[in-house]
Amino acid sequence: MTASDTVAKRKTLRERWQRLRQGEQNPAGHQNMLLLIQLRWLAVLGQVSTIAFVVLVFDLHLPLPHMLEVLSCLIAFNIASHLRWHERRIATNAELFLALLVDVAVLTFQLYLSGGITNPFAFLYLMQIILSAVLLKPWSSWAIVAVTMACLAGLALFSEPLALPPDHNAGLLSLYVEGTLICFLLNAGLMVFFITRISSNLRAGDALLADLRQRAAEEDHIVRMGLLASGAAHELGTPLATVSVILGDWKRMPEISQRADMLEDIAEMEAQLQRCKSIVSGVLLSAGEARGESSIKTTINTFLDSVAEDWRKTRPVEIFEYRNLIGQDVPVAFDSAIKQMLGNVLDNAFEVSPQWLALEVRREGDLLLMEVSDRGPGFPDWMINQIGKPYQSTKGKPGRGLGLFFVVNVARKLGGRVWASNRAAGGARVTLELPLSAISLAPLTETAPGSEPPDYPTGA
């Protein structure tokens, strides 16, 4: 992952976060739109049942052709909404506002045809107002309130009262009272059911917003670290070149060239100097080259075996147990960042457990798992869920915690993840999981049975 890739991704994350914060693109809006569609189907069923009941049981005279026309329009609108929203897409505030306006309009027409404001089901306007207060921006909610008030005023002025039987003194047996009770039960039941689900969708949207905000902050941190590392690498280039020239001059000096012990020391210094140059080149390469240009075409076993061997040669660990359980080899293109990522985890384990640590690599389907274990003090409980957050460390030193922060972000960019746990026998275990499809150069096949190699423990 290059610095330019990181900057581009940070910009994308920040733009998406801004859109989410402004409510323009909220994933919860899609789920809420589906809930409105479900509620509309219930409204269709309720209208059909109510019309049939009052006509057949109470023999009320209603303008059935006109009411069925309105009902047909609602069904057509809901079918169109279902076709538009059955696949996941972002619902904007304007689209939710329009959907609620349609519901208010249909309810108004049906009430106009069935008694207007004297119809007990006029209280269903409250449901539209409550839904708008939960789903929409404040201005949209107040607009729904204004529209419903205008509709009620229009119904009071222009609609004809419903011709009900003369049973106003019948108490609970009054048709109007029964209709009012049924309307209240509908409002209460639907509100509890749908508001609960809508609140769940909103909480999920808030959680996504918080996650994107955190990731945007982490991307900013990564860019700053990359710029700092790149600047340091450039600054180190000059003194390293100077030291290289001085060592070359020393080798040609008679008082040194004739002493084997000093030549051996100079050779060791040149080897370490070359290693420093390689590290600096790797930092600059990771900061400025494209992934395809900085990748190493190899096989998974060859790469992991070489990483384990190189790390073992440069660390004075007493016992390093390396177990390669991958089996069938796979051609891959490994980025240098993956090597640094695994090296960071091994270095962290070595700091707390220089006597023993283990690296086990294995394949589970399309996943590559790299598991580093140590016999150190382990992670405290509060640290387990903080893995990968900058400056969260048990070492109590400034700047600690950035290694695992780098590890987690590299794994995430490759579609993988990192988690930590404590071993029952003592110590800690950090597991890196990467999808092979992200690095494989050939179609993946299942590991052949019985092809697993034996363990390869390495002593001091």
Short mmCIF file of N, CA and C in Angstrom, two decimals, residues 171-230:
data_model
loop_
_atom_site.label_atom_id
_atom_site.label_comp_id
_atom_site.label_asym_id
_atom_site.label_seq_id
_atom_site.Cartn_x
_atom_site.Cartn_y
_atom_site.Cartn_z
N GLY A 171 -72.18 3.88 24.42
CA GLY A 171 -70.91 3.66 25.12
C GLY A 171 -69.90 2.97 24.23
N LEU A 172 -69.33 1.87 24.75
CA LEU A 172 -68.31 1.15 23.99
C LEU A 172 -68.87 0.51 22.74
N LEU A 173 -70.20 0.36 22.66
CA LEU A 173 -70.80 -0.24 21.47
C LEU A 173 -70.98 0.79 20.36
N SER A 174 -70.67 2.04 20.63
CA SER A 174 -70.77 3.07 19.61
C SER A 174 -69.77 2.78 18.49
N LEU A 175 -70.22 2.89 17.25
CA LEU A 175 -69.34 2.61 16.11
C LEU A 175 -68.16 3.58 16.08
N TYR A 176 -68.40 4.84 16.42
CA TYR A 176 -67.31 5.81 16.43
C TYR A 176 -66.29 5.48 17.51
N VAL A 177 -66.77 5.10 18.69
CA VAL A 177 -65.86 4.75 19.78
C VAL A 177 -65.06 3.51 19.42
N GLU A 178 -65.72 2.53 18.84
CA GLU A 178 -65.00 1.32 18.44
C GLU A 178 -63.94 1.64 17.39
N GLY A 179 -64.29 2.49 16.43
CA GLY A 179 -63.31 2.88 15.43
C GLY A 179 -62.14 3.63 16.03
N THR A 180 -62.42 4.48 17.02
CA THR A 180 -61.35 5.22 17.69
C THR A 180 -60.42 4.28 18.44
N LEU A 181 -61.00 3.30 19.13
CA LEU A 181 -60.17 2.33 19.86
C LEU A 181 -59.31 1.51 18.90
N ILE A 182 -59.91 1.09 17.79
CA ILE A 182 -59.14 0.32 16.80
C ILE A 182 -58.00 1.18 16.24
N CYS A 183 -58.29 2.45 15.96
CA CYS A 183 -57.26 3.35 15.44
C CYS A 183 -56.13 3.53 16.46
N PHE A 184 -56.49 3.66 17.73
CA PHE A 184 -55.47 3.80 18.78
C PHE A 184 -54.59 2.55 18.85
N LEU A 185 -55.22 1.38 18.82
CA LEU A 185 -54.45 0.13 18.87
C LEU A 185 -53.52 0.02 17.67
N LEU A 186 -54.02 0.41 16.49
CA LEU A 186 -53.16 0.38 15.30
C LEU A 186 -51.97 1.31 15.46
N ASN A 187 -52.24 2.54 15.89
CA ASN A 187 -51.15 3.50 16.08
C ASN A 187 -50.13 2.99 17.09
N ALA A 188 -50.62 2.52 18.24
CA ALA A 188 -49.71 2.08 19.30
C ALA A 188 -48.90 0.86 18.87
N GLY A 189 -49.58 -0.16 18.33
CA GLY A 189 -48.87 -1.38 17.94
C GLY A 189 -47.85 -1.15 16.85
N LEU A 190 -48.27 -0.43 15.79
CA LEU A 190 -47.35 -0.18 14.68
C LEU A 190 -46.18 0.71 15.11
N MET A 191 -46.46 1.67 15.98
CA MET A 191 -45.38 2.54 16.44
C MET A 191 -44.33 1.76 17.22
N VAL A 192 -44.78 0.93 18.15
CA VAL A 192 -43.82 0.15 18.93
C VAL A 192 -43.01 -0.76 18.02
N PHE A 193 -43.68 -1.44 17.09
CA PHE A 193 -42.99 -2.39 16.22
C PHE A 193 -42.00 -1.69 15.29
N PHE A 194 -42.47 -0.67 14.60
CA PHE A 194 -41.62 -0.05 13.59
C PHE A 194 -40.60 0.92 14.19
N ILE A 195 -40.96 1.64 15.23
CA ILE A 195 -39.99 2.56 15.82
C ILE A 195 -38.83 1.78 16.43
N THR A 196 -39.14 0.61 17.00
CA THR A 196 -38.06 -0.23 17.54
C THR A 196 -37.09 -0.63 16.45
N ARG A 197 -37.63 -1.05 15.30
CA ARG A 197 -36.76 -1.45 14.20
C ARG A 197 -36.04 -0.26 13.58
N ILE A 198 -36.72 0.86 13.48
CA ILE A 198 -36.07 2.06 12.94
C ILE A 198 -34.94 2.51 13.85
N SER A 199 -35.17 2.47 15.15
CA SER A 199 -34.11 2.85 16.09
C SER A 199 -32.90 1.94 15.95
N SER A 200 -33.16 0.65 15.72
CA SER A 200 -32.05 -0.28 15.51
C SER A 200 -31.26 0.09 14.25
N ASN A 201 -31.98 0.46 13.18
CA ASN A 201 -31.30 0.89 11.95
C ASN A 201 -30.48 2.16 12.18
N LEU A 202 -31.04 3.09 12.94
CA LEU A 202 -30.31 4.33 13.20
C LEU A 202 -29.07 4.08 14.04
N ARG A 203 -29.17 3.17 15.01
CA ARG A 203 -27.98 2.84 15.80
C ARG A 203 -26.91 2.21 14.93
N ALA A 204 -27.34 1.35 13.99
CA ALA A 204 -26.37 0.75 13.08
C ALA A 204 -25.71 1.81 12.21
N GLY A 205 -26.50 2.79 11.75
CA GLY A 205 -25.92 3.88 10.97
C GLY A 205 -24.95 4.73 11.77
N ASP A 206 -25.29 4.99 13.03
CA ASP A 206 -24.39 5.76 13.89
C ASP A 206 -23.09 4.99 14.14
N ALA A 207 -23.21 3.67 14.30
CA ALA A 207 -22.00 2.86 14.51
C ALA A 207 -21.11 2.91 13.28
N LEU A 208 -21.72 2.84 12.08
CA LEU A 208 -20.93 2.93 10.85
C LEU A 208 -20.28 4.30 10.74
N LEU A 209 -21.01 5.35 11.09
CA LEU A 209 -20.45 6.70 11.05
C LEU A 209 -19.25 6.82 11.97
N ALA A 210 -19.37 6.27 13.18
CA ALA A 210 -18.26 6.32 14.12
C ALA A 210 -17.07 5.53 13.60
N ASP A 211 -17.35 4.38 12.96
CA ASP A 211 -16.26 3.57 12.42
C ASP A 211 -15.54 4.30 11.29
N LEU A 212 -16.29 4.92 10.40
CA LEU A 212 -15.67 5.66 9.30
C LEU A 212 -14.88 6.86 9.82
N ARG A 213 -15.39 7.51 10.85
CA ARG A 213 -14.67 8.64 11.43
C ARG A 213 -13.36 8.17 12.05
N GLN A 214 -13.41 7.00 12.73
CA GLN A 214 -12.20 6.46 13.33
C GLN A 214 -11.20 6.06 12.25
N ARG A 215 -11.70 5.42 11.18
CA ARG A 215 -10.80 5.00 10.10
C ARG A 215 -10.20 6.20 9.38
N ALA A 216 -10.99 7.27 9.21
CA ALA A 216 -10.44 8.48 8.58
C ALA A 216 -9.33 9.07 9.44
N ALA A 217 -9.54 9.07 10.76
CA ALA A 217 -8.50 9.58 11.66
C ALA A 217 -7.25 8.70 11.59
N GLU A 218 -7.46 7.38 11.50
CA GLU A 218 -6.31 6.48 11.41
C GLU A 218 -5.57 6.67 10.09
N GLU A 219 -6.32 6.91 9.00
CA GLU A 219 -5.67 7.15 7.72
C GLU A 219 -4.83 8.43 7.78
N ASP A 220 -5.35 9.45 8.44
CA ASP A 220 -4.56 10.68 8.63
C ASP A 220 -3.27 10.37 9.38
N HIS A 221 -3.40 9.55 10.40
CA HIS A 221 -2.23 9.21 11.21
C HIS A 221 -1.21 8.43 10.37
N ILE A 222 -1.70 7.52 9.54
CA ILE A 222 -0.80 6.73 8.70
C ILE A 222 -0.06 7.62 7.71
N VAL A 223 -0.78 8.57 7.12
CA VAL A 223 -0.13 9.48 6.17
C VAL A 223 0.96 10.28 6.86
N ARG A 224 0.67 10.79 8.06
CA ARG A 224 1.69 11.55 8.78
C ARG A 224 2.90 10.67 9.11
N MET A 225 2.64 9.43 9.51
CA MET A 225 3.74 8.52 9.79
C MET A 225 4.55 8.23 8.53
N GLY A 226 3.83 8.06 7.39
CA GLY A 226 4.53 7.79 6.14
C GLY A 226 5.40 8.96 5.71
N LEU A 227 4.87 10.17 5.84
CA LEU A 227 5.66 11.35 5.49
C LEU A 227 6.87 11.49 6.40
N LEU A 228 6.68 11.21 7.69
CA LEU A 228 7.79 11.29 8.63
C LEU A 228 8.86 10.25 8.29
N ALA A 229 8.41 9.01 8.00
CA ALA A 229 9.36 7.95 7.68
C ALA A 229 10.10 8.25 6.38
N SER A 230 9.35 8.77 5.38
CA SER A 230 9.99 9.09 4.11
C SER A 230 11.02 10.21 4.29
#
